[in-house]
Amino acid sequence: MSFGHKHILGIEQLSREDIFYILDTAESFKEINTREIKKVPTLRGKTIINLFFEASTRTRTSFEIAGKRLSADTINISASSSSVVKGETLEDTARNIEAMHPDIIVMRHGASGAPHYLAERLDCSVVNAGDGAHEHPSQALLDLFTMREKKGRLEGLEVAIVGDITHSRVARSNLYALTRVGARVRLSGPGTMLPPGIDRLGATVCDSLEAAVEGADVVMMLRIQLERQSRGGPLLPSLREYSRFYGLTPEKLKLARPDALVMHPGPMNRGVEIASSVADGPQNVILDQVENGVAVRMALLYLVAGGEAPANE
Amino acid sequence: MSLLIKNGRVVDPGNDVDAQLDLFIDRGIIAETGAGLELEADEVVDAAGKLVVPGLIDIHVHLRDPGLEYKEDIASGTLAAVAGGFTAVACMPNTQPVNDNLAVTRYIQARAGEVGHCRVYPIAAITRGLKGESLTEMGELSENGVVGFSDDGRPVENGSVMRRALEYVRPFGAPIISHAEELSLVGDGVMNEGFVATELGLKGIPWVAEDAMIARDVMLAELTGGRLHVAHISTRGGVEIVRQAKKRGVRVTCEATPHHFTLTDEAVRGYDTNAKMNPPLRSEDDLAAIREGLADGTIDAIATDHAPHHFDEKNVEFNLALNGIVGLETALPLTLKLVEEKVIDLKRAIALLTCGPAGALGLAGGSLAKGQPADVTVIDPDLEWTVEPEKLHSRSKNSPFGGWRMKGAAVATIVGGNVAFRREG
């Protein structure tokens, strides 16, 4: 098959086949990252702009390395949190960038829907690197890649996602991706952090972390986003209480399957959502996620640039 | 100047008329109504196959004049009104400067006299500068033609200030118009709270933010005996609170907008900023409740909340877009659609656009009785057309109905006996 998407705006647009196609493509790219010379000429002559309106080290670096290993010219633009702060509209920013003829724009923005806005107006491909509380598709794909790599399968996996679901684009994208490939998702978090109707997306909402984690194959902890606490009333009484009820400790992890994976999209608040002993324990695959992120992003850039998946060796 | 409108179906709900009648207008007054009138007139309008109704009245528009004329002004806004079949509009005070004193009110009246295409009734602010602190000079303003008081766009957050407004305005007759929103519950929400907001990752505004404030204001009206009008009601709970209050005899009226009885929060999908408004587009259940309220008389009027915004103010990220849509030219067909869908009958539909709004604010008009000023709208209920925002008469084009097929339009809008708008072709 060939990949029929010009943009990667969200997992929601991707079929089960698309997801597996991306994962398979990423697999063939992963090996490049371990070579002595970590570079292939695949995207030589292509220009990729990383347009980041929100602070991000991990994702931006991962996309940048992915582009460079494919020999594309990658340029980073960090704008302030909103284009309006500088007095320029998003459309003007986009038009200016388009005038430089990039092939792909990788975009991170604090407003949900901002990459969709650009994709409608620009000729180049747009890859969503996280928009508001909406989607973070490359993160979900690297999570799936890591699960498949470690577990050998995705179908039938029981995945617990715990934390601030409301503000988490990672949770939304994972929810779409996991349910599409036949995994089962359980969500848990404080009542103030569970958005209405989330169960309609195919997840089971659990009252407690324990209920979500029990018998799980994968436990994915989300970062408590302290910066989101200010407006609209407090979402938590205290971090102390949060860590007591929704923090993953070694004891609580015992409720999961003995071979369960512990995942976290990072950056972690150690001692809050995850105990250090768990974060550094034998079940954690947190750095594998980071490593696989490069391969998955290489695959995304390659596929939106019109590439065909190379045959698996 | 005299005008004879012949052979139309006259629907005048305020006078319980629905019949094939002729209408004779002389020197700005409805001089005669009857079947087969044989009178000499300067102009004869053949209204066969058309509806002849009292001039439509929109009690909730933003003309943006003074101060924000790049969005709309009194000339362009009233032209949009007559093109939509409205012969009178009541305009909200959130202009720059705010209409919180007689000088601004007089400017609006004078300007409407010079360049307006229809009647313009100013609504003044409840509080000076819309700040929610001290009351405007409601007596003097009422005496000089202000038909209601509202801090529209904002609620009066302080309950005591709202109470004093309702008490103070009582002898002057004009209602206090509530923009019902409990801001602490709105937070930084940008659309209706619910499944769609969850999927889109946009912050939600819960229905209770509206219901809580309607409940407070209805209770204050009950306490004070003041007249309350609830603007743009959009929730099931809100409709029910007003329904129960009316049963108890509270002096409360309310209005609903065409977008709240036509669209749900599903319209926000794709991050369409033309679907961003306040109150937000709600759920299917809320929409059904609005329709029930329109049918059973709980809702007194259809009002557009015509809110023009410049293209650049909508062509931004959803979070940053301003609230509101233009509505004057799509209200009539969307109301007639309710008739086609058998939600309400034709008479009720016309009532909601004529005597209903007139009654809510205590305005003249809304009637075709002999001796009344001749504000008349002739409607072709079968005329099909497509909404092309760029062709709307409003200066702004922010409509979520672009591309929609509509049925029904005003073909002649007569204000005080003069044809203010005539649809060609």
XYZ file of C-alpha atoms in Angstrom:
738
model
C 0.000 0.000 0.000
C 1.002 3.603 -0.228
C 0.385 6.252 2.375
C -2.437 8.512 1.348
C -2.037 11.354 3.821
C -0.439 14.665 3.024
C -0.662 15.827 6.629
C -0.503 14.138 10.004
C -2.922 16.218 12.031
C -4.112 13.551 14.418
C -4.555 9.859 14.975
C -8.253 10.390 14.463
C -7.668 10.642 10.701
C -5.646 7.404 10.551
C -7.033 3.952 9.931
C -5.785 0.771 11.557
C -3.899 0.030 8.336
C -2.299 3.481 8.332
C -1.088 2.986 11.886
C 0.504 -0.376 11.158
C 2.013 0.986 7.979
C 3.674 3.792 9.950
C 4.912 1.382 12.632
C 6.341 -0.984 10.027
C 8.055 1.873 8.272
C 9.486 3.073 11.579
C 10.857 -0.382 12.235
C 12.938 -0.253 9.120
C 14.248 3.167 10.115
C 15.143 2.195 13.654
C 18.240 0.343 12.588
C 19.715 3.492 11.019
C 19.876 5.082 14.454
C 22.304 2.470 15.684
C 24.719 2.701 12.757
C 28.078 4.342 12.950
C 27.030 6.822 10.267
C 23.461 7.641 11.225
C 22.354 9.190 8.007
C 20.584 8.141 4.833
C 19.980 10.312 1.791
C 16.221 9.678 1.698
C 15.013 13.271 2.120
C 18.023 15.055 0.671
C 17.045 18.430 -0.713
C 13.869 18.617 1.362
C 13.312 21.419 3.837
C 11.581 20.790 7.138
C 10.640 23.604 9.473
C 10.014 22.848 13.118
C 7.608 25.598 14.088
C 7.245 25.478 17.842
C 4.962 27.936 19.561
C 5.238 26.085 22.851
C 8.340 25.162 24.754
C 9.461 21.614 23.991
C 12.872 20.049 24.103
C 12.137 16.379 23.695
C 9.714 16.482 20.795
C 11.494 19.253 18.913
C 14.884 17.559 19.218
C 13.398 14.235 18.222
C 11.852 15.706 15.069
C 15.036 17.596 14.298
C 17.204 14.515 14.582
C 14.685 12.518 12.560
C 14.841 15.063 9.752
C 18.618 15.298 9.828
C 19.106 11.533 9.750
C 17.049 11.492 6.589
C 19.318 14.244 5.200
C 16.615 16.894 5.116
C 17.502 20.462 5.984
C 15.768 21.121 9.264
C 15.224 24.568 10.658
C 13.831 25.357 14.085
C 11.639 28.320 14.741
C 10.579 28.947 18.293
C 7.843 31.512 18.575
C 6.418 32.851 21.787
C 3.461 31.019 23.220
C 1.079 32.649 20.778
C 1.756 34.416 17.523
C -0.484 37.221 18.681
C 2.007 38.139 21.375
C 4.275 39.379 18.616
C 1.401 41.081 16.876
C 1.528 38.743 13.910
C -1.349 36.455 13.086
C -0.844 32.755 12.648
C -1.827 33.105 9.012
C 0.854 35.734 8.390
C 3.454 33.627 10.153
C 2.446 30.707 7.982
C 2.507 32.716 4.757
C 5.972 34.014 5.560
C 7.238 30.546 6.162
C 5.562 29.191 3.082
C 7.266 31.866 1.008
C 10.507 30.074 1.844
C 9.115 26.896 0.255
C 9.492 24.274 2.936
C 8.279 20.759 2.203
C 7.076 19.945 5.693
C 6.137 22.050 8.664
C 6.227 20.300 12.008
C 4.079 22.322 14.324
C 3.562 22.537 18.063
C 0.962 25.044 19.235
C -0.916 25.788 22.442
C -4.243 26.189 20.644
C -6.191 23.072 19.723
C -6.783 23.063 15.978
C -3.870 25.346 15.068
C -2.194 22.749 12.782
C -5.544 22.174 11.062
C -5.715 25.899 10.459
C -2.294 25.854 8.773
C -2.975 22.696 6.793
C -6.030 24.312 5.232
C -4.044 27.315 4.093
C -0.637 26.016 3.056
C 0.596 23.899 0.195
C 3.225 22.020 2.180
C 2.644 19.074 4.506
C 1.844 19.781 8.140
C 2.776 17.382 10.914
C 1.136 18.025 14.261
C 3.679 17.888 17.075
C 1.017 18.603 19.684
C -1.905 21.045 19.581
C -3.420 22.336 22.794
C -5.287 19.600 24.608
C -6.240 17.940 21.327
C -3.732 15.500 19.792
C -0.096 14.492 19.834
C -0.032 11.823 17.137
C 3.700 11.149 16.938
C 3.788 10.498 20.686
C 0.956 7.973 20.462
C 2.645 6.224 17.551
C 5.941 5.941 19.371
C 4.062 4.603 22.381
C 2.427 1.949 20.218
C 5.752 1.167 18.585
C 7.309 0.611 22.002
C 4.418 -1.568 23.204
C 4.546 -3.700 20.087
C 8.307 -4.019 20.337
C 8.184 -5.134 23.952
C 4.987 -7.160 23.918
C 5.066 -8.488 20.408
C 1.490 -7.441 19.800
C -1.010 -4.631 20.270
C -4.293 -6.414 19.903
C -5.827 -7.404 23.206
C -3.393 -5.403 25.332
C -4.867 -3.855 28.468
C -3.519 -0.331 28.756
C -4.072 1.910 31.785
C -3.638 5.665 31.286
C -3.571 7.603 34.540
C -3.518 11.295 35.318
C -4.798 14.554 33.871
C -6.831 13.213 30.972
C -8.628 16.524 30.349
C -5.520 18.454 29.446
C -3.651 15.587 27.841
C -3.243 15.434 24.094
C -1.157 12.313 24.679
C -4.131 10.584 26.285
C -6.472 11.493 23.414
C -4.095 10.360 20.692
C -3.268 7.144 22.521
C -6.928 6.466 23.077
C -7.675 6.766 19.368
C -4.640 4.750 18.363
C -4.977 1.949 20.896
C -8.680 1.354 20.368
C -8.116 1.329 16.620
C -5.551 -1.455 16.804
C -7.615 -3.572 19.172
C -6.085 -2.741 22.540
C -8.332 -1.930 25.496
C -7.887 1.322 27.356
C -8.758 2.122 30.953
C -8.515 5.671 32.187
C -8.195 6.968 35.677
C -7.566 10.317 37.268
C -9.155 12.799 39.635
C -12.749 13.673 38.746
C -11.599 17.202 37.905
C -9.338 15.805 35.211
C -11.730 13.486 33.381
C -13.500 15.285 30.525
C -17.181 14.606 29.846
C -17.951 11.900 27.325
C -14.428 10.461 27.239
C -15.898 6.972 27.651
C -17.660 7.464 24.318
C -14.225 7.271 22.697
C -14.061 3.635 23.668
C -12.284 3.764 27.020
C -13.333 2.371 30.362
C -13.197 5.020 33.057
C -12.076 3.623 36.409
C -12.728 5.183 39.785
C -9.277 4.496 41.115
C -5.757 4.022 39.905
C -5.862 0.564 41.434
C -8.868 -0.444 39.340
C -7.196 0.835 36.189
C -3.869 -0.796 36.870
C -5.125 -4.186 37.984
C -4.097 -6.810 35.449
C -2.836 -4.198 32.990
C -0.183 -4.984 30.390
C 0.875 -1.369 30.152
C 0.638 1.443 32.693
C 1.038 4.860 31.165
C 1.432 7.726 33.610
C 0.746 11.281 32.512
C 2.519 14.366 33.705
C 0.619 16.545 36.128
C 0.649 19.866 34.360
C 1.095 22.264 37.223
C 0.858 25.233 34.873
C -2.780 24.360 34.163
C -3.935 24.703 37.737
C -4.521 28.422 37.936
C -7.715 29.333 36.057
C -11.204 27.978 36.483
C -10.680 26.881 40.061
C -8.265 24.399 41.547
C -8.186 20.916 40.064
C -6.352 19.359 43.006
C -6.250 19.916 46.732
C -2.499 19.282 46.814
C 0.238 17.366 45.067
C 0.628 15.363 48.247
C -2.928 14.118 47.963
C -2.563 13.558 44.228
C 0.505 11.395 44.671
C -1.271 9.409 47.377
C -4.234 8.506 45.164
C -2.889 8.728 41.626
C 0.860 8.265 41.975
C 2.361 5.011 40.760
C 4.292 3.348 43.562
C 5.940 -0.072 43.550
C 3.045 -1.466 45.631
C 0.415 -0.248 43.212
C 2.390 -1.466 40.249
C 2.200 -4.971 41.706
C -1.493 -4.980 40.815
C -0.551 -4.977 37.132
C 0.724 -8.031 35.309
C 4.207 -8.956 36.465
C 5.586 -8.150 33.038
C 3.659 -4.902 32.665
C 5.397 -1.982 30.992
C 5.624 1.392 32.707
C 5.457 4.316 30.305
C 5.569 8.082 30.640
C 5.615 10.705 27.872
C 7.906 12.899 29.980
C 8.998 15.099 31.484
C 8.293 13.317 34.767
C 7.470 14.822 38.117
C 9.280 12.252 40.209
C 7.541 11.513 43.460
C 4.288 13.010 42.196
C 2.774 10.885 39.447
C 5.517 8.308 39.557
C 7.823 7.107 42.310
C 11.480 7.242 41.392
C 11.881 3.558 42.105
C 9.203 2.819 39.500
C 10.524 5.348 37.025
C 13.945 3.730 37.223
C 12.708 0.196 37.835
C 13.031 -2.831 35.578
C 9.595 -2.464 34.038
C 10.091 1.074 32.777
C 10.488 1.624 29.051
C 10.578 5.393 29.269
C 13.873 5.818 27.496
C 12.888 3.240 24.891
C 9.980 5.559 24.128
C 12.402 8.401 23.549
C 14.631 6.268 21.376
C 11.750 4.952 19.319
C 10.432 8.474 18.927
C 13.187 9.259 16.444
C 12.395 6.232 14.280
C 8.664 6.924 14.324
C 9.198 10.554 13.397
C 11.545 9.550 10.607
C 8.747 7.360 9.301
C 6.206 10.174 9.504
C 8.417 12.667 7.721
C 9.297 10.115 5.094
C 5.698 9.104 4.456
C 4.225 12.605 4.245
C 7.065 13.469 1.865
C 5.601 10.833 -0.417
C 7.826 7.895 0.397
C 6.802 4.287 0.042
C 7.476 1.929 2.884
C 10.687 0.018 2.304
C 10.410 -3.734 2.431
C 11.182 -5.206 5.816
C 14.532 -6.851 5.890
C -47.886 58.495 -0.597
C -50.201 55.518 -0.526
C -49.573 51.849 -1.062
C -51.963 48.991 -1.692
C -50.735 45.463 -0.972
C -53.117 43.099 -2.733
C -53.906 39.415 -2.604
C -51.429 38.446 0.120
C -51.957 36.014 2.950
C -52.027 38.360 5.916
C -50.660 36.747 9.057
C -50.957 39.067 12.024
C -50.740 36.905 15.145
C -51.054 39.844 17.539
C -54.569 40.422 16.218
C -55.301 36.763 15.576
C -55.552 37.292 11.822
C -54.634 34.746 9.150
C -56.563 35.476 5.985
C -56.396 36.505 2.361
C -56.596 40.280 2.704
C -55.522 43.530 1.132
C -53.727 46.219 3.042
C -54.028 49.898 2.287
C -51.329 52.168 3.597
C -51.768 55.906 3.532
C -49.298 58.509 4.799
C -47.389 55.977 6.830
C -50.392 54.504 8.580
C -52.323 51.310 7.984
C -55.487 52.935 6.751
C -57.601 49.968 5.754
C -57.518 46.192 5.715
C -60.056 44.003 4.004
C -60.718 41.525 1.246
C -60.744 42.911 -2.303
C -60.114 46.558 -1.458
C -60.823 48.796 -4.433
C -58.829 51.889 -3.557
C -56.687 54.244 -5.575
C -53.056 54.026 -4.506
C -49.782 55.555 -5.690
C -48.346 52.089 -5.828
C -49.893 48.663 -5.892
C -47.936 45.624 -4.744
C -49.242 42.275 -5.889
C -48.571 39.900 -3.007
C -50.264 36.829 -4.461
C -48.557 33.740 -3.040
C -46.771 35.871 -0.480
C -47.130 36.416 3.248
C -47.942 39.874 4.481
C -46.927 40.231 8.111
C -46.208 42.975 10.617
C -42.696 44.311 10.200
C -40.287 41.933 11.905
C -38.628 43.186 15.076
C -35.215 42.119 16.291
C -34.648 43.079 19.895
C -31.033 42.001 20.066
C -28.518 43.346 17.577
C -25.082 44.901 17.719
C -24.778 47.809 15.315
C -21.185 48.534 16.518
C -21.744 52.241 16.061
C -20.257 54.382 17.621
C -16.691 53.231 17.756
C -16.440 49.939 15.935
C -17.660 50.966 12.506
C -15.112 48.752 10.784
C -17.383 45.849 11.793
C -20.738 47.502 11.156
C -22.381 50.884 11.381
C -25.921 52.107 11.685
C -26.315 52.373 7.910
C -24.955 48.924 7.046
C -26.575 47.228 10.028
C -30.033 48.591 9.332
C -29.644 47.757 5.638
C -28.937 44.163 6.663
C -32.014 44.390 8.887
C -34.428 45.456 6.151
C -32.881 42.921 3.766
C -33.737 40.318 6.370
C -37.303 41.630 6.706
C -36.818 43.586 9.931
C -38.421 46.979 10.262
C -37.081 47.644 13.737
C -34.040 46.636 15.743
C -32.980 47.232 19.312
C -29.238 47.742 19.575
C -26.981 46.745 22.423
C -24.878 49.272 24.300
C -21.443 47.652 24.130
C -20.196 50.271 21.700
C -17.190 52.549 22.143
C -18.013 54.649 24.014
C -20.563 52.514 25.807
C -24.150 53.668 25.527
C -24.463 54.466 29.211
C -25.539 58.097 28.921
C -27.924 60.290 27.034
C -25.277 61.727 24.712
C -24.532 58.334 23.186
C -28.221 57.415 23.061
C -28.968 60.651 21.215
C -26.116 60.048 18.803
C -27.559 56.634 17.917
C -31.029 58.066 17.474
C -29.793 60.954 15.371
C -27.610 58.749 13.229
C -30.473 56.285 12.723
C -32.639 59.197 11.603
C -30.031 60.273 9.076
C -28.767 57.019 7.578
C -30.912 54.254 9.087
C -33.078 52.042 6.913
C -35.334 50.889 9.752
C -36.356 51.928 13.231
C -33.571 51.746 15.786
C -34.338 51.445 19.475
C -31.336 51.944 21.741
C -30.742 49.667 24.681
C -28.572 51.338 27.296
C -26.170 49.798 29.767
C -27.317 48.723 33.208
C -24.068 49.908 34.728
C -21.715 52.688 33.753
C -19.030 51.498 31.404
C -20.471 47.964 31.661
C -18.334 47.683 34.764
C -21.023 46.161 36.946
C -20.641 48.773 39.657
C -22.928 51.805 39.479
C -26.274 52.197 37.725
C -26.793 54.364 34.678
C -29.361 57.161 34.744
C -32.161 54.796 33.844
C -34.964 57.271 34.401
C -33.658 59.878 32.036
C -32.614 57.279 29.500
C -36.053 55.622 29.571
C -37.737 58.975 29.179
C -35.656 59.556 26.053
C -36.390 56.418 24.147
C -34.194 53.723 25.657
C -36.236 50.511 25.541
C -34.226 48.273 27.835
C -31.054 48.014 29.866
C -28.351 45.439 29.450
C -24.656 44.925 30.037
C -24.839 42.437 27.169
C -21.637 40.622 26.529
C -21.158 40.507 30.286
C -23.356 39.502 33.200
C -23.885 41.837 36.140
C -21.805 39.694 38.435
C -22.673 41.476 41.662
C -26.097 40.224 42.743
C -26.815 43.316 44.762
C -26.200 45.611 41.788
C -28.560 43.481 39.694
C -31.152 43.647 42.433
C -30.921 47.427 42.629
C -31.214 47.703 38.852
C -34.422 45.656 38.842
C -35.833 47.709 41.696
C -34.818 51.051 40.311
C -36.073 50.519 36.782
C -39.569 49.457 37.876
C -41.348 52.814 37.619
C -39.772 53.557 34.246
C -41.121 50.469 32.556
C -38.165 49.214 30.526
C -36.922 45.724 31.336
C -33.505 44.690 32.558
C -32.004 42.332 30.004
C -29.890 39.591 31.488
C -26.800 38.243 29.773
C -26.801 35.180 31.978
C -23.358 33.787 32.606
C -21.685 32.820 35.853
C -18.157 33.797 34.862
C -16.397 31.723 37.490
C -17.999 28.648 35.914
C -17.142 29.794 32.399
C -13.445 30.031 33.267
C -11.523 30.094 30.029
C -14.007 27.884 28.195
C -14.433 28.559 24.498
C -17.261 26.206 23.522
C -19.993 24.088 25.081
C -18.720 21.561 27.584
C -19.406 18.069 26.347
C -18.245 15.281 24.118
C -17.331 17.490 21.168
C -15.157 19.737 23.347
C -13.518 16.642 24.780
C -12.716 15.344 21.320
C -11.477 18.663 20.019
C -9.433 19.352 23.128
C -11.111 22.717 23.632
C -12.072 24.066 27.041
C -15.758 23.699 27.753
C -18.377 26.007 29.230
C -20.918 23.978 31.241
C -24.647 24.609 30.900
C -24.806 25.350 34.588
C -22.890 28.587 34.007
C -25.998 29.881 32.230
C -28.649 28.190 34.339
C -27.187 29.401 37.620
C -27.297 33.012 36.493
C -30.777 32.772 34.984
C -31.955 31.266 38.273
C -30.412 34.111 40.252
C -31.858 36.799 37.998
C -35.316 35.223 37.950
C -35.279 35.113 41.736
C -34.202 38.741 41.877
C -37.061 39.656 39.546
C -39.379 37.754 41.876
C -37.986 39.564 44.885
C -38.153 43.020 43.381
C -41.134 42.832 41.055
C -38.896 44.258 38.327
C -39.161 43.239 34.698
C -36.540 40.803 33.518
C -35.801 39.736 29.970
C -33.368 36.869 29.476
C -31.250 37.275 26.349
C -30.220 34.414 24.050
C -31.378 31.523 26.230
C -29.568 28.362 25.159
C -29.988 25.573 27.706
C -32.697 23.128 28.700
C -32.357 24.210 32.309
C -32.646 27.876 31.410
C -35.880 27.308 29.509
C -37.293 25.312 32.398
C -36.390 27.977 34.963
C -38.206 30.619 32.908
C -41.182 28.287 32.334
C -41.627 27.711 36.050
C -41.099 31.383 36.864
C -43.792 32.417 34.401
C -46.186 29.974 36.066
C -45.477 31.680 39.380
C -46.255 35.039 37.829
C -42.735 36.417 37.760
C -42.393 39.244 35.238
C -39.928 37.491 33.003
C -39.612 37.106 29.249
C -36.899 35.537 27.154
C -35.561 35.201 23.643
C -33.746 32.526 21.666
C -31.538 32.929 18.621
C -31.866 31.106 15.292
C -28.418 29.589 15.725
C -29.331 28.064 19.072
C -32.418 26.369 17.621
C -30.633 25.317 14.420
C -27.065 24.330 15.273
C -25.373 22.263 17.956
C -21.789 22.162 19.153
C -21.127 19.683 16.345
C -20.769 22.800 14.152
C -17.497 23.580 15.937
C -15.824 20.516 14.402
C -13.057 21.566 12.081
C -12.427 24.446 14.491
C -14.781 26.709 12.533
C -14.538 30.074 14.266
C -17.861 31.079 12.715
C -19.385 28.586 15.130
C -17.819 30.318 18.118
C -20.359 32.329 20.041
C -21.563 33.239 23.466
C -23.539 31.476 24.767
C -21.921 28.614 22.901
C -23.773 26.278 20.567
C -25.134 23.599 22.861
C -26.146 19.957 22.727
C -28.889 18.229 20.781
C -30.922 18.056 23.994
C -30.619 21.792 24.611
C -31.629 22.459 21.017
C -34.719 20.317 21.510
C -35.560 22.231 24.691
C -35.267 25.581 22.894
C -37.658 24.291 20.241
C -40.105 23.132 22.921
C -39.867 26.545 24.560
C -40.578 28.283 21.261
C -43.614 26.092 20.722
C -45.175 26.286 24.181
C -44.758 30.024 24.652
C -42.011 29.935 27.266
C -39.781 31.732 24.794
C -41.366 35.024 23.784
C -39.191 36.100 20.916
C -36.669 35.100 18.327
C -33.756 37.531 18.323
C -30.603 37.294 16.272
C -27.842 38.573 18.569
C -26.460 39.898 15.271
C -22.779 40.250 16.147
C -20.658 41.425 13.234
C -16.907 40.892 13.434
C -14.183 41.688 10.968
C -12.690 38.808 8.967
C -9.362 39.174 10.757
C -11.051 38.739 14.119
C -12.328 35.320 13.070
C -9.383 34.210 10.925
C -7.307 33.113 13.913
C -6.865 30.126 16.197
C -10.227 29.073 17.700
C -9.186 30.109 21.207
C -8.461 33.633 20.053
C -11.483 34.227 17.818
C -14.130 36.702 18.938
C -17.609 35.429 19.775
C -20.651 35.935 17.591
C -22.150 35.755 14.129
C -24.181 37.973 11.831
C -27.813 36.907 11.874
C -30.172 39.528 10.466
C -30.405 38.062 6.976
C -30.753 34.406 7.905
C -33.186 34.623 10.829
C -36.391 34.586 8.794
C -35.688 31.470 6.695
C -34.325 29.619 9.723
C -37.534 30.452 11.583
C -39.649 29.327 8.634
C -37.664 26.094 8.642
C -39.153 25.402 12.069
C -42.570 25.614 10.427
C -41.527 23.219 7.691
C -40.218 20.831 10.345
C -43.547 21.185 12.187
C -41.934 22.463 15.377
C -44.252 25.466 15.352
C -47.014 26.679 13.054
C -46.719 29.682 10.801
C -48.683 31.941 13.076
C -46.445 31.150 16.025
C -43.363 31.690 13.868
C -44.546 35.142 12.843
C -45.558 35.919 16.430
C -42.029 35.119 17.590
C -40.691 37.692 15.138
C -43.328 40.413 15.614
C -45.696 40.792 18.566
C -43.522 38.548 20.741
C -40.419 40.734 20.685
C -42.523 43.909 20.727
C -44.217 42.702 23.893
C -40.991 41.674 25.581
C -39.515 45.165 25.371
C -42.816 47.049 25.300
C -42.264 48.400 21.807
C -44.814 49.802 19.396
C -45.351 47.754 16.263
C -45.786 44.061 15.739
C -49.350 44.624 14.584
C -51.223 45.324 11.370
C -54.261 46.852 13.066
C -55.874 49.814 11.408
C -54.325 53.074 12.564
C -50.941 51.543 13.366
C -47.711 52.804 11.793
C -47.284 50.917 8.522
C -44.351 48.604 9.251
C -44.990 45.630 7.007
C -42.913 42.769 5.689
C -43.879 40.906 2.535
C -42.368 37.432 2.505
C -42.004 34.944 -0.293
C -42.064 31.709 1.708
C -41.067 29.608 -1.301
C -38.112 31.623 -2.498
C -35.043 29.404 -2.391
C -31.619 30.915 -2.083
C -28.115 30.048 -1.015
C -26.322 31.966 1.693
C -23.260 33.619 0.206
C -21.691 35.523 3.094
C -19.923 37.967 0.798
C -23.290 39.032 -0.582
C -24.841 39.787 2.805
C -25.602 43.448 3.401
C -23.888 43.524 6.762
C -20.361 44.914 6.672
C -19.157 41.718 8.303
C -19.511 38.251 6.828
C -19.103 35.998 9.859
C -21.904 33.527 9.245
C -21.775 29.795 9.935
C -24.527 29.337 7.337
C -22.397 30.050 4.280
C -23.422 27.665 1.520
C -26.675 26.686 3.237
C -29.783 26.414 1.100
C -32.505 28.609 2.589
C -36.182 28.804 1.834
C -38.064 32.037 2.382
C -37.022 35.659 2.230
C -38.424 39.148 2.595
C -39.274 40.540 -0.826
C -40.444 43.930 0.421
C -39.781 45.592 3.757
C -41.952 48.615 4.440
C -41.036 50.999 7.237
C -43.557 53.697 8.112
C -45.235 53.291 4.761
C -42.060 53.573 2.705
C -40.498 50.641 0.907
C -37.122 50.406 2.627
C -36.041 47.252 0.833
C -37.208 45.433 -2.234
C -35.705 42.127 -3.385
C -35.080 42.226 -7.098
C -35.649 39.316 -9.448
